[in-house]
mmCIF file of C-alpha atoms in Angstrom:
data_model
loop_
_atom_site.group_PDB
_atom_site.id
_atom_site.type_symbol
_atom_site.label_atom_id
_atom_site.label_comp_id
_atom_site.label_asym_id
_atom_site.label_seq_id
_atom_site.Cartn_x
_atom_site.Cartn_y
_atom_site.Cartn_z
ATOM 1 C CA MET A 114 -19.303 -33.981 0.731
ATOM 2 C CA GLY A 115 -17.742 -31.512 3.155
ATOM 3 C CA SER A 116 -14.542 -31.792 0.697
ATOM 4 C CA GLN A 117 -16.893 -31.763 -2.371
ATOM 5 C CA VAL A 118 -17.763 -28.744 -1.516
ATOM 6 C CA GLN A 119 -14.355 -27.542 -0.401
ATOM 7 C CA ALA A 120 -13.127 -28.085 -3.520
ATOM 8 C CA ALA A 121 -15.929 -26.610 -5.863
ATOM 9 C CA ALA A 122 -15.305 -23.693 -3.566
ATOM 10 C CA ARG A 123 -11.618 -23.835 -4.797
ATOM 11 C CA CYS A 124 -12.440 -23.862 -8.499
ATOM 12 C CA ARG A 125 -15.013 -21.186 -8.304
ATOM 13 C CA ASP A 126 -11.965 -19.197 -7.003
ATOM 14 C CA PRO A 127 -11.187 -16.266 -10.100
ATOM 15 C CA GLY A 128 -8.494 -14.936 -8.320
ATOM 16 C CA PRO A 129 -6.710 -11.872 -7.804
ATOM 17 C CA VAL A 130 -8.810 -8.616 -10.020
ATOM 18 C CA PHE A 131 -6.040 -6.562 -11.348
ATOM 19 C CA GLY A 132 -6.703 -2.967 -12.280
ATOM 20 C CA LYS A 133 -9.297 -1.651 -9.411
ATOM 21 C CA ILE A 134 -6.737 -0.515 -6.792
ATOM 22 C CA ALA A 135 -6.347 3.590 -6.517
ATOM 23 C CA PRO A 136 -3.112 4.424 -8.018
ATOM 24 C CA GLU A 137 -2.531 6.272 -4.114
ATOM 25 C CA ILE A 138 -2.924 2.534 -2.242
ATOM 26 C CA ILE A 139 -0.686 1.646 -5.156
ATOM 27 C CA GLU A 140 2.508 3.752 -4.237
ATOM 28 C CA ASP A 141 1.904 3.694 -0.696
ATOM 29 C CA THR A 142 2.112 -0.183 -0.501
ATOM 30 C CA LEU A 143 4.955 -0.164 -3.220
ATOM 31 C CA ILE A 144 7.232 1.993 -0.427
ATOM 32 C CA HIS A 145 5.418 -0.396 2.531
ATOM 33 C CA LEU A 146 7.062 -3.292 1.154
ATOM 34 C CA ALA A 147 10.510 -2.401 -0.330
ATOM 35 C CA THR A 148 10.476 -1.205 3.544
ATOM 36 C CA ALA A 149 10.096 -3.743 5.058
ATOM 37 C CA ASN A 150 11.937 -5.540 2.616
ATOM 38 C CA GLU A 151 14.596 -3.759 3.461
ATOM 39 C CA GLN A 152 14.114 -4.415 7.346
ATOM 40 C CA TYR A 153 14.153 -7.693 7.041
ATOM 41 C CA LEU A 154 17.387 -8.081 5.410
ATOM 42 C CA SER A 155 19.146 -5.834 7.548
ATOM 43 C CA GLU A 156 17.996 -7.949 10.206
ATOM 44 C CA LEU A 157 18.563 -11.011 8.753
ATOM 45 C CA PRO A 158 19.761 -14.054 11.258
ATOM 46 C CA GLY A 159 22.687 -16.026 10.084
ATOM 47 C CA GLN A 160 20.292 -18.990 10.141
ATOM 48 C CA ALA A 161 17.811 -17.565 7.186
ATOM 49 C CA GLY A 162 17.068 -20.322 4.800
ATOM 50 C CA CYS A 163 17.673 -23.142 7.070
ATOM 51 C CA PHE A 164 14.541 -24.537 7.470
ATOM 52 C CA LYS A 165 13.136 -24.135 3.939
ATOM 53 C CA GLU A 166 15.009 -27.299 2.550
ATOM 54 C CA THR A 167 12.964 -28.890 -0.205
ATOM 55 C CA GLN A 168 11.543 -31.737 1.472
ATOM 56 C CA ILE A 169 10.165 -29.446 4.221
ATOM 57 C CA VAL A 170 8.532 -27.334 1.381
ATOM 58 C CA GLU A 171 7.234 -30.091 -0.512
ATOM 59 C CA PHE A 172 5.630 -31.022 2.756
ATOM 60 C CA ILE A 173 3.876 -28.668 3.251
ATOM 61 C CA PHE A 174 2.654 -27.467 -0.150
ATOM 62 C CA LEU A 175 1.745 -31.166 -0.592
ATOM 63 C CA LEU A 176 -0.770 -30.759 2.783
ATOM 64 C CA SER A 177 -1.951 -27.178 1.608
ATOM 65 C CA GLU A 178 -3.099 -29.099 -1.453
ATOM 66 C CA LYS A 179 -5.074 -31.794 0.453
ATOM 67 C CA TRP A 180 -6.361 -29.144 2.949
ATOM 68 C CA HIS A 181 -7.173 -27.094 -0.246
ATOM 69 C CA LEU A 182 -5.771 -24.003 0.815
ATOM 70 C CA ASP A 183 -5.314 -21.712 -1.093
ATOM 71 C CA GLN A 184 -1.875 -20.583 -2.616
ATOM 72 C CA SER A 185 -1.237 -17.535 -0.396
ATOM 73 C CA THR A 186 -1.574 -19.853 2.233
ATOM 74 C CA ARG A 187 1.351 -22.141 1.504
ATOM 75 C CA TYR A 188 3.810 -19.259 1.161
ATOM 76 C CA GLN A 189 2.685 -18.386 4.200
ATOM 77 C CA ALA A 190 2.867 -21.600 5.929
ATOM 78 C CA VAL A 191 6.896 -21.990 4.793
ATOM 79 C CA GLU A 192 7.354 -18.322 5.647
ATOM 80 C CA LEU A 193 6.155 -18.943 9.920
ATOM 81 C CA LEU A 194 7.670 -22.027 10.313
ATOM 82 C CA GLU A 195 11.310 -20.459 8.761
ATOM 83 C CA ARG A 196 10.895 -17.236 11.566
ATOM 84 C CA PHE A 197 9.235 -20.229 14.346
ATOM 85 C CA MET A 198 12.505 -22.289 13.891
ATOM 86 C CA ILE A 199 14.929 -19.766 13.741
ATOM 87 C CA LYS A 200 13.560 -18.117 17.095
ATOM 88 C CA GLN A 201 13.229 -21.858 18.714
ATOM 89 C CA VAL A 202 16.921 -22.862 17.938
ATOM 90 C CA GLU A 203 17.901 -19.600 19.037
ATOM 91 C CA GLN A 204 16.369 -19.822 22.681
ATOM 92 C CA ILE A 205 17.289 -23.319 22.825
ATOM 93 C CA CYS A 206 20.689 -22.087 22.119
ATOM 94 C CA LYS A 207 20.907 -19.470 24.658
ATOM 95 C CA SER A 208 19.325 -21.941 27.605
ATOM 96 C CA SER A 209 21.704 -24.609 26.606
ATOM 97 C CA ARG A 210 24.603 -22.896 25.754
ATOM 98 C CA GLU A 211 26.858 -23.794 28.873
ATOM 99 C CA ASN A 212 25.697 -27.411 28.110
ATOM 100 C CA VAL A 213 26.486 -27.437 25.060
ATOM 101 C CA ILE A 214 30.013 -26.723 25.307
ATOM 102 C CA SER A 215 30.868 -28.397 28.076
ATOM 103 C CA ARG A 216 30.098 -31.497 26.836
ATOM 104 C CA GLU A 217 30.749 -31.499 22.927
ATOM 105 C CA GLN A 218 33.127 -29.907 20.664
ATOM 106 C CA GLY A 219 32.633 -27.600 17.279
ATOM 107 C CA GLN A 220 29.522 -26.602 15.555
ATOM 108 C CA GLY A 221 28.387 -29.729 13.866
ATOM 109 C CA SER A 222 27.800 -31.316 17.408
ATOM 110 C CA SER A 223 26.200 -28.491 19.134
ATOM 111 C CA TRP A 224 23.793 -27.923 15.918
ATOM 112 C CA SER A 225 23.245 -31.974 15.592
ATOM 113 C CA SER A 226 22.073 -31.866 20.085
ATOM 114 C CA LEU A 227 19.854 -28.751 18.884
ATOM 115 C CA LYS A 228 18.245 -31.207 16.183
ATOM 116 C CA HIS A 229 17.813 -33.728 18.342
ATOM 117 C CA GLN A 230 15.692 -31.520 20.795
ATOM 118 C CA ILE A 231 13.410 -29.998 18.408
ATOM 119 C CA TYR A 232 13.056 -32.994 16.438
ATOM 120 C CA ASP A 233 9.826 -34.656 18.196
ATOM 121 C CA THR A 234 7.584 -31.738 17.536
ATOM 122 C CA PHE A 235 8.598 -30.476 14.468
ATOM 123 C CA VAL A 236 5.769 -32.480 12.257
ATOM 124 C CA LEU A 237 3.064 -30.879 15.133
ATOM 125 C CA ARG A 238 4.882 -27.476 14.754
ATOM 126 C CA LEU A 239 4.725 -27.579 11.178
ATOM 127 C CA VAL A 240 0.766 -28.089 11.242
ATOM 128 C CA SER A 241 0.647 -25.498 13.385
ATOM 129 C CA CYS A 242 1.849 -22.956 10.959
ATOM 130 C CA ILE A 243 -0.625 -24.424 8.679
ATOM 131 C CA GLN A 244 -3.078 -23.676 10.745
ATOM 132 C CA LEU A 245 -2.134 -20.470 11.739
ATOM 133 C CA ALA A 246 -1.603 -18.878 7.757
ATOM 134 C CA SER A 247 -5.087 -20.886 6.557
ATOM 135 C CA LYS A 248 -6.673 -18.388 9.770
ATOM 136 C CA LEU A 249 -5.326 -15.386 8.145
ATOM 137 C CA SER A 250 -6.986 -15.948 5.071
ATOM 138 C CA LEU A 251 -10.429 -16.358 5.989
ATOM 139 C CA HIS A 252 -12.199 -16.339 2.789
ATOM 140 C CA TYR A 253 -11.158 -19.664 1.954
ATOM 141 C CA ASN A 254 -10.363 -22.023 4.031
ATOM 142 C CA ILE A 255 -9.475 -23.206 7.559
ATOM 143 C CA VAL A 256 -7.811 -26.071 9.075
ATOM 144 C CA ASN A 257 -9.303 -26.690 12.318
ATOM 145 C CA SER A 258 -8.478 -28.984 15.268
ATOM 146 C CA ASP A 259 -9.749 -32.089 14.290
ATOM 147 C CA THR A 260 -8.487 -32.204 10.293
ATOM 148 C CA ALA A 261 -5.153 -31.739 11.510
ATOM 149 C CA LEU A 262 -5.605 -34.107 14.658
ATOM 150 C CA LYS A 263 -7.022 -37.175 12.014
ATOM 151 C CA PHE A 264 -3.988 -35.868 9.600
ATOM 152 C CA LEU A 265 -1.581 -36.292 12.688
ATOM 153 C CA GLN A 266 -3.136 -39.675 14.012
ATOM 154 C CA SER A 267 -2.494 -41.009 10.609
ATOM 155 C CA LEU A 268 1.058 -40.321 10.790
ATOM 156 C CA LYS A 269 1.083 -42.448 14.418
ATOM 157 C CA TYR A 270 1.254 -39.465 16.389
ATOM 158 C CA SER A 271 -1.150 -39.545 19.435
ATOM 159 C CA TYR A 272 -1.499 -36.048 20.394
ATOM 160 C CA THR A 273 -4.688 -34.745 22.056
ATOM 161 C CA LYS A 274 -6.746 -31.253 21.194
ATOM 162 C CA GLN A 275 -4.866 -29.448 23.450
ATOM 163 C CA GLU A 276 -1.754 -30.382 22.813
ATOM 164 C CA LEU A 277 -2.202 -28.798 19.401
ATOM 165 C CA LEU A 278 -3.616 -25.776 20.452
ATOM 166 C CA GLU A 279 -0.842 -25.166 22.789
ATOM 167 C CA SER A 280 1.052 -25.743 19.879
ATOM 168 C CA GLU A 281 -0.885 -23.057 18.216
ATOM 169 C CA LEU A 282 -0.046 -20.881 21.345
ATOM 170 C CA ALA A 283 3.604 -21.810 21.568
ATOM 171 C CA VAL A 284 4.178 -21.227 17.786
ATOM 172 C CA LEU A 285 2.341 -17.130 18.387
ATOM 173 C CA LYS A 286 4.249 -16.101 21.215
ATOM 174 C CA THR A 287 7.410 -17.291 19.829
ATOM 175 C CA LEU A 288 6.831 -15.019 17.286
ATOM 176 C CA HIS A 289 5.046 -12.640 18.819
ATOM 177 C CA PHE A 290 1.843 -12.798 17.727
ATOM 178 C CA GLN A 291 3.624 -11.213 14.604
ATOM 179 C CA ILE A 292 2.321 -14.098 11.510
ATOM 180 C CA ASN A 293 0.817 -11.675 9.302
ATOM 181 C CA VAL A 294 4.392 -11.716 7.368
ATOM 182 C CA SER A 295 4.340 -10.289 3.571
ATOM 183 C CA THR A 296 5.307 -13.550 1.796
ATOM 184 C CA PRO A 297 6.950 -12.850 -2.885
ATOM 185 C CA LEU A 298 3.659 -13.900 -3.774
ATOM 186 C CA VAL A 299 2.227 -10.759 -2.276
ATOM 187 C CA TYR A 300 5.294 -8.368 -4.104
ATOM 188 C CA VAL A 301 4.374 -10.324 -7.154
ATOM 189 C CA GLU A 302 0.989 -9.624 -7.192
ATOM 190 C CA LEU A 303 1.324 -5.589 -6.346
ATOM 191 C CA LEU A 304 4.438 -5.886 -8.885
ATOM 192 C CA LEU A 305 1.765 -6.839 -11.485
ATOM 193 C CA GLU A 306 -0.640 -4.622 -10.485
ATOM 194 C CA VAL A 307 1.641 -1.769 -10.882
ATOM 195 C CA LEU A 308 2.702 -3.183 -14.469
ATOM 196 C CA GLY A 309 -0.446 -3.131 -15.084
ATOM 197 C CA HIS A 310 -0.941 0.807 -14.203
ATOM 198 C CA ASN A 311 2.839 1.762 -15.905
ATOM 199 C CA GLY A 312 0.329 0.821 -18.972
ATOM 200 C CA CYS A 313 2.082 -2.848 -19.566
ATOM 201 C CA LEU A 314 -0.315 -4.262 -21.745
ATOM 202 C CA LEU A 315 0.286 -7.936 -20.687
ATOM 203 C CA PRO A 316 -2.590 -10.855 -19.970
ATOM 204 C CA ALA A 317 -3.006 -10.743 -16.094
ATOM 205 C CA LYS A 318 -4.477 -14.005 -15.428
ATOM 206 C CA PRO A 319 -2.138 -16.000 -17.088
ATOM 207 C CA LEU A 320 0.683 -14.723 -16.516
ATOM 208 C CA HIS A 321 -0.406 -14.292 -12.496
ATOM 209 C CA GLN A 322 -0.976 -18.392 -13.122
ATOM 210 C CA MET A 323 2.546 -19.005 -14.616
ATOM 211 C CA CYS A 324 4.015 -16.699 -11.486
ATOM 212 C CA THR A 325 2.385 -19.019 -9.242
ATOM 213 C CA GLN A 326 3.807 -21.841 -10.970
ATOM 214 C CA LEU A 327 7.279 -20.294 -11.124
ATOM 215 C CA LEU A 328 7.183 -19.469 -7.382
ATOM 216 C CA ASP A 329 6.286 -22.836 -6.488
ATOM 217 C CA PHE A 330 9.334 -24.095 -8.891
ATOM 218 C CA SER A 331 11.274 -21.663 -7.127
ATOM 219 C CA TYR A 332 10.250 -22.364 -3.464
ATOM 220 C CA LEU A 333 10.909 -26.517 -4.603
ATOM 221 C CA THR A 334 14.691 -25.831 -6.577
ATOM 222 C CA ARG A 335 15.687 -23.220 -4.343
ATOM 223 C CA ASP A 336 19.182 -24.077 -3.379
ATOM 224 C CA THR A 337 20.221 -24.778 -6.884
ATOM 225 C CA ILE A 338 18.873 -21.525 -8.210
ATOM 226 C CA TYR A 339 20.490 -19.887 -5.859
ATOM 227 C CA ASP A 340 23.657 -21.769 -6.094
ATOM 228 C CA THR A 341 23.476 -20.953 -9.760
ATOM 229 C CA LEU A 342 23.213 -16.708 -8.635
ATOM 230 C CA LEU A 343 26.233 -17.244 -6.588
ATOM 231 C CA LYS A 344 28.316 -18.663 -9.038
ATOM 232 C CA ILE A 345 27.395 -16.348 -11.700
ATOM 233 C CA ALA A 346 28.085 -13.815 -9.152
ATOM 234 C CA ILE A 347 31.830 -14.677 -8.431
ATOM 235 C CA GLU A 348 32.618 -16.088 -11.670
ATOM 236 C CA ASN A 349 33.610 -19.285 -9.792
ATOM 237 C CA SER A 350 32.269 -22.605 -9.197
ATOM 238 C CA THR A 351 33.532 -22.994 -5.838
ATOM 239 C CA PRO A 352 32.866 -20.569 -3.297
ATOM 240 C CA SER A 353 33.941 -19.871 -0.215
ATOM 241 C CA LYS A 354 31.887 -20.151 2.882
ATOM 242 C CA LEU A 355 32.762 -16.129 3.706
ATOM 243 C CA GLN A 356 31.096 -15.613 -0.038
ATOM 244 C CA VAL A 357 28.185 -17.885 0.920
ATOM 245 C CA VAL A 358 27.288 -16.161 4.326
ATOM 246 C CA LYS A 359 27.601 -12.696 2.288
ATOM 247 C CA PHE A 360 24.865 -14.287 -0.629
ATOM 248 C CA LEU A 361 22.876 -14.819 2.356
ATOM 249 C CA THR A 362 20.835 -11.345 1.938
ATOM 250 C CA VAL A 363 20.311 -12.136 -1.707
ATOM 251 C CA LYS A 364 18.312 -15.726 -1.009
ATOM 252 C CA GLU A 365 15.968 -13.669 1.070
ATOM 253 C CA ASP A 366 15.110 -10.776 -0.448
ATOM 254 C CA PHE A 367 11.639 -10.953 -1.764
ATOM 255 C CA MET A 368 11.946 -8.229 -4.133
ATOM 256 C CA LEU A 369 14.233 -10.101 -5.985
ATOM 257 C CA LEU A 370 12.362 -12.994 -6.628
ATOM 258 C CA ALA A 371 9.120 -11.627 -7.346
ATOM 259 C CA VAL A 372 10.984 -9.567 -9.995
ATOM 260 C CA GLY A 373 12.739 -12.524 -11.331
ATOM 261 C CA ILE A 374 9.569 -14.526 -11.414
ATOM 262 C CA ILE A 375 8.013 -12.173 -12.807
ATOM 263 C CA SER A 376 10.553 -11.637 -15.864
ATOM 264 C CA THR A 377 10.713 -15.283 -16.435
ATOM 265 C CA SER A 378 6.921 -15.806 -16.699
ATOM 266 C CA VAL A 379 6.329 -12.643 -18.966
ATOM 267 C CA PHE A 380 9.535 -14.453 -21.150
ATOM 268 C CA ILE A 381 7.676 -17.699 -21.852
ATOM 269 C CA LEU A 382 4.109 -15.946 -22.032
ATOM 270 C CA ASN A 383 5.509 -12.867 -23.657
ATOM 271 C CA PRO A 384 9.183 -12.692 -24.925
ATOM 272 C CA GLY A 385 8.076 -9.691 -27.434
ATOM 273 C CA GLN A 386 7.328 -7.867 -23.876
ATOM 274 C CA TRP A 387 9.907 -8.927 -21.752
ATOM 275 C CA LYS A 388 12.582 -6.167 -22.281
ATOM 276 C CA GLN A 389 9.965 -3.427 -21.623
ATOM 277 C CA VAL A 390 8.545 -5.532 -18.554
ATOM 278 C CA VAL A 391 12.035 -5.702 -17.096
ATOM 279 C CA GLU A 392 13.026 -1.639 -17.880
ATOM 280 C CA HIS A 393 9.380 -0.917 -16.161
ATOM 281 C CA LEU A 394 10.131 -3.489 -13.263
ATOM 282 C CA ASN A 395 14.155 -1.499 -12.864
ATOM 283 C CA CYS A 396 12.525 2.017 -12.461
ATOM 284 C CA ILE A 397 9.984 0.632 -10.279
ATOM 285 C CA THR A 398 12.048 -1.520 -7.770
ATOM 286 C CA GLY A 399 15.592 -0.167 -8.616
ATOM 287 C CA ILE A 400 16.850 -3.792 -9.216
ATOM 288 C CA THR A 401 19.483 -3.083 -12.306
ATOM 289 C CA SER A 402 17.915 -5.310 -15.296
ATOM 290 C CA GLN A 403 20.860 -7.281 -15.566
ATOM 291 C CA SER A 404 20.311 -8.383 -12.133
ATOM 292 C CA ILE A 405 16.938 -9.186 -13.168
ATOM 293 C CA LEU A 406 18.252 -11.122 -16.342
ATOM 294 C CA GLU A 407 20.526 -13.006 -14.029
ATOM 295 C CA PHE A 408 17.858 -14.849 -12.198
ATOM 296 C CA SER A 409 16.089 -15.168 -14.777
ATOM 297 C CA TYR A 410 18.887 -17.165 -16.362
ATOM 298 C CA ALA A 411 19.225 -19.437 -12.952
ATOM 299 C CA VAL A 412 15.643 -20.601 -12.972
ATOM 300 C CA LEU A 413 15.243 -21.220 -16.530
ATOM 301 C CA LYS A 414 18.410 -23.123 -16.258
ATOM 302 C CA HIS A 415 17.095 -25.269 -14.521
ATOM 303 C CA ILE A 416 13.173 -26.027 -15.754
ATOM 304 C CA VAL A 417 14.575 -25.661 -19.362
ATOM 305 C CA GLY A 418 18.589 -26.362 -18.865
ATOM 306 C CA SER A 419 21.571 -24.921 -19.951
ATOM 307 C CA SER A 420 21.672 -24.206 -23.676
ATOM 308 C CA THR A 421 17.850 -23.085 -23.489
ATOM 309 C CA ALA A 422 19.250 -20.464 -20.933
ATOM 310 C CA LYS A 423 21.741 -19.409 -22.810
ATOM 311 C CA GLN A 424 19.629 -19.357 -26.139
ATOM 312 C CA HIS A 425 17.355 -16.816 -23.931
ATOM 313 C CA SER A 426 20.075 -14.907 -23.519
ATOM 314 C CA ARG A 427 21.618 -14.086 -26.887
ATOM 315 C CA ASN A 428 17.204 -13.611 -28.052
ATOM 316 C CA SER A 429 17.364 -10.922 -25.604
ATOM 317 C CA GLY A 430 20.171 -9.309 -26.920
ATOM 318 C CA THR A 431 22.090 -9.253 -23.862
ATOM 319 C CA LYS A 432 25.388 -11.398 -23.658
ATOM 320 C CA PRO A 433 25.470 -14.413 -20.781
ATOM 321 C CA PRO A 434 25.834 -12.883 -17.275
ATOM 322 C CA GLU A 435 29.165 -11.096 -17.333
ATOM 323 C CA LYS A 436 27.662 -8.089 -14.803
ATOM 324 C CA ARG A 437 27.305 -9.201 -11.373
ATOM 325 C CA ILE A 438 24.746 -9.079 -9.160
ATOM 326 C CA MET A 439 26.688 -8.592 -6.393
ATOM 327 C CA HIS A 440 30.616 -8.476 -6.213
ATOM 328 C CA LEU A 441 31.458 -11.053 -3.263
ATOM 329 C CA LYS A 442 35.397 -11.154 -4.335
#
């Protein structure tokens, strides 16, 4: 009965309401998000993205579906797990660096040793991150300890409720209780609000739905999409290690991701308005129209194939990517 009530509540969720926010609030929020994004990119750890592998993201998405959590919670959980695991790896590195250096040679052996240390508690930490993310959306379903324990027990784990609470606390302490991080969905929804305020007459509800679907797709095919973008940037199918490292800030840029998702969604739903929307997004964020085109090209290529993606470029009146997102040569 309880699950039926949860599902019914989820079905009644009307989604976000656009066009009701004062312009001053929109402007302040946009500035805040842009500043936060730039600060995050300037402090980006070298391991960023290591814990956004497809299997991990899919696990979180499926578990979020199972527990009837709202759309934002799944992204929040992915980002929390990513940031927590990076901090945990950094802590392990710091505490065991001398032992690792004395016993093993090379980066591969060190990373293998670290993975072994965190393997046993990984699923527990993942569940804790979903729990914490669900608690940030108070008007939606919250994953309580009984629900989480029942799931872990179904996987043959024998954790207690106390251990589950300690796991949540471990995540909170490691992240210094800073868990309310902005996700790409927040950027998408704000930019949709700005577009509406600027006079872009777009169907808000279907566009938002398309954006969330494409955002899911981009999370699940993250490496493939950004690998395409990198090859566009360097005009080479075999990037060097240095080029891959330099491209990390592109992969972690939430503003670029949000702009690319909106652009692709508009092209799919309202291709006649695509140019206008890209111009608006360029003015709002400062991201070049060419960069927006290239991101849409990469997403469409992996949705419908390269031939249709090239047709997208031709139909838009823009040549296939020649100017690049960034120069890495």
